Amino acid sequence: MSQIDRYAYTSRIRHLDPAQKTGLAALVIILCLILPRPAVGVGAVLWMGMLTVWWGGIPLPVVGRVLLAEFLFLLLAVVGVVLSFSWEPPPVGFWSLQLGPLWISTNQGSLALAGLLVSRAFGATAAMNFLALTTPFIDLVDLLRRLRVSPVLIDLMDVMYRFVFVLLDSMGRIATAQQSRLGYATRRAAWRSSGLLASRLFVDAYQRSQRMQTALASRGYYGDLRVLPLDYRHDGRVYLLTAAVVVSLLLAGSRA
Amino acid sequence: MTVLLEVRDLHFCYPGSAEPVLRGVSLHLGAGEKVALIGSNGSGKSTLLLHCNGILRPDRGQVRVAGQVMGYEQQALRAWRRQVGLIFQYPDDQLFSASVAQDISFGPLNLGLSDSLARQRVADAAALCGVTHLLARPTHALSGGEKTRVALAGVLAMEPRILLADEALSTLDPWMRLHMLAIFERLVAQGKSILLATHDLHTVRTWAERVIVMRAGQVLADAPPAQLFSDPVLLTRTGLDAVVKGVLPPDRP
C-alpha cells in the first residue's frame, strides 16, 4: 500500500484534477464492460499502460510487474471457465485430455469466453492501475467530498487511511520489540507473539482513538471533520485525450 | 503584567478513580510569559493542561481566560479554544488528516472562518513553523520532528493567545528542540504566552522565565528558575534536590 502511495505522490500528473483522471478511468472501465470484444480490453491495457508510464511518469518495470501479477491472477480465475472436468468422455467438438478415469476438456466457445472475460477484466484493471498509481488516496477522498458523498463516510475514510499508517508503525515497533526478546525464535513463540501483537494493536488503536478525540476537541471538533479542499490543475487537453481513448475503444469494439 | 490565564483552586478526580488527580491547583500565566510546568509522571500536569483548554471539566474551581470565567457550552468552548491552544506529546495523536495542509486548516474552519481566511491562516502558520514545503505532503510520510511542527502549525493556525504544550518537545532531537524553542520565542515576541510541561530541566533553566512545580496534584512551587534551583528549601520541598544532585532518595524505587 505504501509503495502505491509513494508512486501516486511522485507521479507527474499528481496535481491534475482527480475528477479528470477518474473520469478517464471510469469511461475505460465502462467501455470494457459493455463492449463484448477482446480487442477493447487489449486496447484499454495498451492505452492505460502507456498513459501510466509516459504521462504519469511511473517506471515501466513497475507498471509491467503490476500488470503481469494481475494477468496471472486473472488467468487462474478463468481456469474454471476454460476447462471442464468429468469422469465421462466429452462430447464431439471438445479438445480433451484423459488422466486415468478423469477427462479434462475444453472447446472453442469456452476459450473465447475466457478470452473475453480476461481481456475485459484486464482492461478495467489497467484503468484502475492508472488511477491508483497517479492519484493519491486523499485526492480521491477530496473528489468524493466534491461529489457530495456523505460527510460521515468521508470522515471515516480519512481517519481510517491515516490510522492504517499509524497502526502499521505501531505494529512494526511492537514486532521489533518482540523479536529483540526472541519472540519469534520458535514456531510456538511466533504464534504466541503474533497473538499478543494483535491484541496489543487492538488496545493501541482504541487508546489512540481516545487521544485523537481529545486532540480534535482541543481544535474545536464538534462532529464534522471540516478541512479545506485541495488545489488541482485543470487541463483542457485531458478532454481531447479522453475523447481519443474512447473513440479508439469504440472502434475496437465495433469492428466485425 | 496582564494575567491571561488563571486557574483557581482546581479539583478533579477521573470517573471511577478514588484518587483525585488535581487537589486545589491555582496558577496564573501573564501576557508574553514563558512558563515551564514540571513534576514527576502522574503529578497531574497533563490533566491540568486539559482543564486549561476546556477538555476536562473540574469537580471544583474555575479557569479564567483574560479575566473571564470560561463556560462549557459549545459557543463558550469555541471562544475558549480560540484563545487557548494545546499541543500534545505525540503528534500522531493530533494529526488526523491525510494531508498536511488539510490538517492545519481544520482548526481555522472550526472557528467559522471562510475558506480564503483559513487558507491564509494555513499559509501563515506553516511559514511560522517552517513547514510550508510540506503542505502538499501526506502526514504519514513526515518525520517525527516534521509531524511535531505540523501539529504546532495546526494549533497556531487558530491564532491562540496562550499556547499550552504537553511535553511536546520530549520526543524531539536536540536540534529540533532548539527549532521548536525558536518558534516559541517568535510567539512570545508577538505577545503570546506559553506554558510548557516538560521533564527537561535544561530547557527549564535556559528557556523559562518562571517554573511551576507540581506533585500529587498540587502546586509545590512557583518561582523563577534561578531562584528555584538555588534555594535549598524549595529544592527539598519539591524533591528536585535529588534530581539536581543526581541521587535518588532512599524512599523511591
XYZ file of C-alpha atoms in Angstrom:
509
model
C 0.000 0.000 0.000
C 2.716 2.458 0.939
C 4.503 1.729 -2.360
C 1.402 2.526 -4.409
C 1.025 5.630 -2.289
C 4.609 6.673 -2.985
C 4.211 6.316 -6.744
C 0.930 8.234 -6.637
C 2.561 11.125 -4.769
C 5.534 11.288 -7.122
C 3.504 10.923 -10.303
C 3.940 13.653 -12.927
C 0.166 14.128 -13.038
C -0.296 14.097 -9.242
C -1.660 17.648 -9.240
C -4.018 17.132 -12.161
C -7.670 17.382 -11.154
C -8.641 13.896 -9.860
C -12.067 14.356 -11.468
C -10.390 14.324 -14.890
C -8.278 11.255 -14.136
C -11.203 9.428 -12.530
C -13.456 10.345 -15.448
C -10.992 8.867 -17.938
C -10.515 5.666 -15.912
C -14.265 5.279 -15.317
C -15.058 5.636 -19.045
C -12.467 2.994 -19.933
C -13.881 0.616 -17.319
C -17.432 1.138 -18.591
C -16.378 0.530 -22.220
C -14.537 -2.644 -21.209
C -17.686 -3.886 -19.504
C -20.228 -3.023 -22.195
C -18.333 -3.785 -25.418
C -18.162 -7.569 -25.895
C -14.895 -7.806 -27.810
C -11.461 -8.801 -26.502
C -9.874 -6.067 -28.644
C -11.449 -3.462 -26.348
C -9.741 -4.918 -23.275
C -6.413 -5.201 -25.118
C -6.761 -1.631 -26.361
C -7.580 -0.438 -22.854
C -4.495 -2.165 -21.435
C -2.288 -0.584 -24.097
C -3.764 2.897 -23.642
C -3.763 2.840 -19.857
C -0.325 1.249 -19.589
C 1.085 3.848 -21.943
C -0.577 6.752 -20.124
C 0.555 5.457 -16.724
C 4.161 5.212 -17.892
C 4.615 8.176 -20.252
C 2.085 10.616 -18.900
C 2.056 9.593 -15.261
C 5.810 9.070 -15.063
C 5.552 5.694 -13.344
C 8.546 3.461 -14.251
C 7.786 0.897 -16.976
C 9.122 -2.073 -14.945
C 6.755 -1.152 -12.077
C 3.707 -0.958 -14.345
C 4.826 -4.130 -16.144
C 5.207 -6.086 -12.896
C 1.819 -4.941 -11.609
C 0.110 -5.859 -14.896
C 1.835 -9.248 -15.039
C 0.757 -10.118 -11.492
C -2.817 -9.139 -12.275
C -2.780 -11.036 -15.573
C -1.611 -14.236 -13.877
C -4.301 -13.823 -11.233
C -6.959 -13.384 -13.936
C -5.683 -16.460 -15.799
C -6.073 -18.507 -12.632
C -9.550 -17.093 -12.161
C -10.766 -18.312 -15.595
C -9.418 -21.861 -15.309
C -12.913 -22.925 -14.273
C -14.388 -21.310 -17.392
C -11.882 -22.827 -19.835
C -11.589 -26.377 -18.509
C -14.300 -28.921 -17.781
C -13.581 -31.918 -15.556
C -15.592 -35.083 -15.999
C -15.470 -38.871 -15.406
C -17.043 -39.395 -18.832
C -15.657 -38.640 -22.316
C -16.577 -35.122 -23.519
C -18.977 -34.586 -26.457
C -17.705 -34.237 -30.025
C -16.080 -30.889 -30.778
C -14.207 -30.719 -27.461
C -10.447 -30.975 -27.128
C -9.725 -33.344 -24.304
C -7.025 -34.931 -22.213
C -7.531 -38.153 -20.277
C -5.792 -38.557 -16.908
C -6.724 -42.045 -15.717
C -10.511 -42.058 -15.340
C -10.632 -38.230 -15.406
C -11.332 -36.248 -18.595
C -10.164 -32.657 -18.838
C -11.723 -30.902 -21.789
C -12.301 -27.551 -23.430
C -13.767 -26.171 -26.617
C -13.565 -23.066 -28.791
C -16.569 -21.419 -27.107
C -15.075 -21.759 -23.625
C -11.747 -20.376 -24.821
C -13.450 -17.415 -26.494
C -15.494 -16.707 -23.385
C -12.404 -16.933 -21.184
C -10.505 -14.642 -23.562
C -13.315 -12.093 -23.417
C -13.512 -12.270 -19.621
C -9.761 -11.899 -19.190
C -9.491 -9.039 -21.664
C -12.419 -7.180 -20.102
C -11.138 -7.593 -16.567
C -7.547 -6.839 -17.612
C -8.578 -3.641 -19.392
C -10.611 -2.496 -16.395
C -7.743 -3.402 -14.055
C -5.286 -1.394 -16.157
C -7.620 1.607 -15.868
C -7.706 1.150 -12.093
C -3.895 0.881 -12.048
C -3.671 4.173 -13.901
C -5.859 5.831 -11.278
C -4.200 4.188 -8.256
C -0.635 4.862 -9.408
C -1.186 8.503 -10.359
C -3.789 9.670 -7.830
C -3.157 9.652 -4.075
C -5.959 8.404 -1.896
C -6.534 11.855 -0.368
C -7.263 13.251 -3.837
C -9.912 10.585 -4.354
C -11.424 11.372 -0.944
C -11.379 15.038 -1.864
C -13.178 14.200 -5.115
C -15.835 12.275 -3.176
C -16.227 15.331 -0.940
C -16.791 17.476 -4.038
C -19.326 14.947 -5.268
C -21.257 15.488 -2.005
C -20.804 11.957 -0.715
C -21.969 11.649 2.917
C -19.557 13.558 5.223
C -19.649 10.713 7.758
C -18.346 8.286 5.141
C -15.680 10.749 4.013
C -14.533 11.411 7.598
C -14.351 7.685 8.265
C -12.281 7.063 5.142
C -9.956 9.936 6.008
C -9.339 8.784 9.558
C -9.064 5.096 8.592
C -6.483 5.897 5.935
C -4.486 7.894 8.484
C -4.819 5.140 11.089
C -3.596 2.422 8.713
C -0.172 4.034 8.667
C -0.172 4.849 12.382
C -1.047 1.243 13.235
C 1.449 -0.156 10.730
C 4.056 1.932 12.512
C 2.912 0.605 15.902
C 2.897 -2.945 14.579
C 6.468 -2.574 13.341
C 7.667 -1.268 16.694
C 5.893 -3.953 18.728
C 7.163 -6.722 16.417
C 10.725 -5.394 16.679
C 10.440 -5.287 20.482
C 9.174 -8.882 20.463
C 11.944 -10.019 18.116
C 14.570 -8.434 20.354
C 13.315 -10.700 23.150
C 13.250 -13.846 20.988
C 9.527 -13.522 20.438
C 9.750 -15.252 17.053
C 12.585 -17.677 17.794
C 10.396 -20.804 17.631
C 7.131 -21.575 15.886
C 5.338 -21.759 19.228
C 6.802 -18.407 20.348
C 5.900 -16.866 16.984
C 2.256 -17.924 17.333
C 2.126 -16.528 20.852
C 3.851 -13.273 19.866
C 1.536 -12.807 16.877
C -1.491 -13.211 19.119
C -0.108 -10.769 21.663
C 0.754 -8.329 18.881
C -2.802 -8.463 17.504
C -4.377 -7.910 20.921
C -1.897 -5.139 21.738
C -2.663 -3.434 18.418
C -6.354 -3.525 19.215
C -5.775 -1.836 22.577
C -3.341 0.584 20.945
C -5.896 1.542 18.294
C -8.521 2.141 20.964
C -6.226 4.279 23.110
C -5.056 6.249 20.090
C -8.621 6.908 19.044
C -9.337 8.279 22.529
C -6.301 10.546 22.375
C -7.183 11.657 18.850
C -10.697 12.514 20.016
C -9.197 14.714 22.746
C -6.809 16.357 20.296
C -9.615 17.024 17.821
C -11.770 18.532 20.590
C -8.930 20.880 21.513
C -9.095 22.247 17.952
C -12.817 22.821 18.023
C -14.189 19.489 16.732
C -17.960 19.201 17.054
C -18.685 16.153 14.942
C -17.604 17.326 11.495
C -14.031 16.994 10.184
C -14.038 20.133 8.082
C -10.906 20.761 6.034
C -10.010 22.928 3.064
C -10.405 21.468 -0.421
C -7.111 20.739 -2.152
C -5.855 22.722 -5.143
C -5.548 20.993 -8.513
C -4.511 21.817 -12.057
C -7.322 21.549 -14.565
C -6.026 20.686 -18.027
C -8.336 21.055 -21.039
C -6.141 18.715 -23.114
C -7.266 15.806 -20.940
C -10.677 16.006 -22.600
C -9.070 15.557 -26.026
C -7.050 12.637 -24.727
C -10.153 11.085 -23.156
C -12.038 11.506 -26.417
C -9.204 9.805 -28.355
C -9.171 6.864 -25.926
C -12.962 6.477 -26.014
C -13.198 6.692 -29.830
C -10.403 4.151 -30.354
C -12.024 1.716 -27.901
C -15.425 2.186 -29.545
C -13.825 1.428 -32.920
C -12.133 -1.659 -31.495
C -15.467 -2.748 -30.048
C -17.499 -2.222 -33.195
C -15.231 -3.858 -35.796
C -16.673 -7.115 -37.036
C 1.512 42.394 33.782
C -1.887 41.365 32.390
C -2.965 37.935 33.524
C -4.178 35.938 30.526
C -4.826 32.556 32.063
C -5.807 31.971 35.649
C -6.607 28.686 37.343
C -8.280 28.888 40.732
C -8.486 26.061 43.240
C -8.944 23.305 40.652
C -10.018 19.896 41.928
C -10.523 16.883 39.690
C -10.903 13.149 40.006
C -11.268 10.871 36.961
C -14.562 8.920 36.917
C -14.111 5.533 38.564
C -10.937 6.576 40.344
C -10.777 7.053 44.085
C -7.663 9.192 43.995
C -8.040 12.855 42.944
C -5.592 13.985 40.266
C -5.831 17.701 41.000
C -6.133 18.932 44.588
C -6.657 22.656 44.666
C -4.352 23.790 41.857
C -4.044 27.539 41.403
C -1.746 29.312 38.996
C -1.630 32.169 36.532
C 0.027 32.990 33.242
C 0.763 36.554 32.181
C 0.769 38.014 28.682
C 4.004 37.175 26.863
C 5.228 34.898 29.655
C 7.260 31.717 29.181
C 6.433 29.317 31.972
C 7.610 25.750 32.470
C 5.453 23.213 34.260
C 7.403 20.352 35.775
C 6.639 17.400 38.002
C 7.014 13.654 38.118
C 4.870 11.349 35.986
C 1.337 11.270 37.327
C 1.671 14.586 39.113
C -1.315 15.994 37.202
C 0.400 18.178 34.579
C -1.474 16.762 31.563
C -4.782 16.775 33.431
C -4.227 20.403 34.368
C -3.496 21.357 30.742
C -6.646 19.559 29.566
C -8.600 21.687 32.059
C -6.936 24.842 30.769
C -8.236 24.001 27.268
C -11.737 23.072 28.404
C -11.385 19.387 27.506
C -11.984 18.347 31.115
C -14.441 19.963 33.471
C -13.259 20.403 37.057
C -15.133 18.982 40.019
C -14.423 22.277 41.753
C -12.653 25.505 40.890
C -12.556 27.564 37.740
C -10.452 28.572 34.770
C -10.375 32.205 33.681
C -9.087 33.411 30.358
C -8.394 37.158 30.118
C -10.354 37.672 33.314
C -13.461 35.792 32.154
C -14.693 32.611 33.781
C -14.915 30.067 30.986
C -18.091 28.089 30.340
C -18.609 24.672 28.821
C -21.390 25.312 26.296
C -20.427 24.885 22.643
C -20.156 28.622 21.945
C -18.139 29.236 25.114
C -15.789 26.357 24.309
C -15.260 27.715 20.803
C -14.306 31.105 22.269
C -12.075 29.350 24.791
C -10.193 27.322 22.186
C -9.799 30.374 20.004
C -7.708 31.821 22.841
C -6.021 28.751 24.281
C -4.240 26.239 22.035
C -2.967 22.864 23.174
C -0.236 20.779 21.555
C 0.205 17.176 22.627
C 3.207 14.968 23.295
C 2.666 12.612 20.363
C 1.842 14.394 17.098
C 0.362 11.173 15.669
C -2.494 11.642 18.135
C -3.160 15.092 16.764
C -2.726 14.688 13.010
C -5.914 13.092 11.726
C -5.950 14.177 8.109
C -4.010 12.527 5.313
C -2.793 15.888 4.002
C -0.680 18.410 5.915
C -2.494 21.454 4.505
C -5.895 19.963 5.269
C -4.884 19.068 8.804
C -3.703 22.618 9.530
C -6.926 24.021 8.073
C -9.107 22.025 10.487
C -8.882 24.444 13.448
C -9.470 27.696 11.498
C -12.508 26.204 9.738
C -13.904 25.101 13.098
C -13.625 28.719 14.219
C -16.055 29.562 11.434
C -13.531 31.287 9.155
C -14.138 31.405 5.414
C -12.072 29.199 3.102
C -9.935 32.120 1.953
C -9.191 33.257 5.524
C -8.491 29.690 6.579
C -6.133 29.330 3.612
C -4.295 32.455 4.751
C -4.072 31.121 8.312
C -2.665 27.838 6.998
C -0.016 29.685 4.987
C 0.943 31.938 7.946
C 1.118 29.103 10.481
C 3.081 26.907 8.063
C 5.560 29.741 7.440
C 5.954 30.378 11.190
C 6.656 26.693 11.847
C 8.830 26.216 8.749
C 6.576 23.620 7.146
C 5.461 25.472 4.012
C 7.373 22.966 1.859
C 5.422 20.128 3.483
C 1.904 21.429 2.815
C 1.240 19.091 -0.120
C 2.754 16.081 1.637
C 0.776 13.276 3.307
C 1.034 13.375 7.111
C 2.159 9.751 7.338
C 5.250 10.493 5.249
C 6.642 13.062 7.708
C 9.480 12.540 10.183
C 8.824 12.868 13.918
C 10.146 16.422 14.040
C 8.134 17.442 10.982
C 4.994 15.936 12.499
C 5.526 17.945 15.697
C 5.959 21.174 13.728
C 2.872 20.427 11.632
C 0.903 19.662 14.805
C 2.079 23.001 16.227
C 1.083 24.768 12.991
C -2.376 23.177 13.310
C -2.767 24.802 16.713
C -1.165 28.140 15.790
C -3.452 28.475 12.749
C -6.204 29.153 15.293
C -4.068 32.103 16.485
C -4.406 31.428 20.215
C -3.112 33.973 22.722
C -1.972 31.185 25.005
C -0.142 28.053 23.919
C -0.112 25.014 26.184
C 2.464 22.386 25.251
C 2.162 18.999 26.910
C 5.671 17.533 26.721
C 5.663 18.454 23.057
C 9.471 18.581 22.956
C 10.121 15.285 24.704
C 10.363 13.112 21.585
C 12.492 15.542 19.585
C 16.222 15.521 18.950
C 18.212 18.461 20.403
C 18.310 20.318 17.088
C 14.588 20.033 16.506
C 14.007 21.039 20.135
C 16.028 24.215 19.513
C 13.960 24.810 16.388
C 10.737 24.497 18.371
C 12.041 26.787 21.111
C 12.931 29.347 18.426
C 9.309 29.192 17.222
C 8.175 29.667 20.832
C 10.419 32.744 21.067
C 8.757 34.216 17.980
C 5.352 33.606 19.544
C 6.390 35.281 22.775
C 7.697 38.228 20.768
C 4.162 38.502 19.336
C 2.814 38.784 22.893
C 1.600 35.202 23.202
C 2.061 33.235 26.420
C 3.442 29.716 26.631
C 3.008 27.101 29.331
C 5.320 24.193 28.589
C 5.002 20.925 30.509
C 8.381 19.259 30.369
C 10.832 16.918 32.108
C 13.844 18.603 30.553
C 15.480 20.649 33.303
C 17.996 22.153 30.882
C 15.124 23.706 28.913
C 13.545 24.806 32.180
C 16.727 26.580 33.303
C 17.570 28.206 29.986
C 14.192 28.970 28.456
C 11.596 29.571 31.153
C 11.014 32.813 32.994
C 9.078 31.014 35.705
C 8.778 27.409 36.817
C 5.733 25.779 38.346
C 6.423 22.508 40.148
C 3.611 20.025 40.678
C 3.449 16.906 42.800
C 0.455 14.709 43.569
C -1.997 17.168 42.072
C -0.737 20.227 43.909
C 1.488 23.161 43.043
C 4.522 22.973 45.305
C 6.495 25.891 43.958
C 6.124 28.769 41.544
C 9.354 30.711 41.094
C 11.900 31.879 38.517
C 14.344 29.057 37.639
C 17.342 30.846 39.113
C 15.563 31.131 42.456
C 14.150 27.608 42.379
C 17.431 25.876 41.591
C 19.444 27.885 44.128
C 17.068 27.725 47.071
C 17.791 24.576 49.126
C 14.444 24.812 50.923
C 12.488 24.968 47.649
C 14.599 22.185 46.135
C 13.958 19.929 49.113
C 10.253 20.723 49.221
C 9.786 19.918 45.554
C 12.015 16.849 45.588
C 14.208 18.463 42.943
C 17.268 18.294 45.200
C 17.673 14.615 44.324
C 17.366 15.339 40.591
C 19.857 18.192 40.785
C 22.329 16.054 42.760
C 21.626 13.005 40.622
C 20.910 10.810 43.643
C 17.608 9.010 44.224
C 16.184 9.402 47.711
C 16.007 6.093 49.617
C 12.181 6.055 49.670
C 11.932 5.982 45.832
C 12.317 2.742 43.914
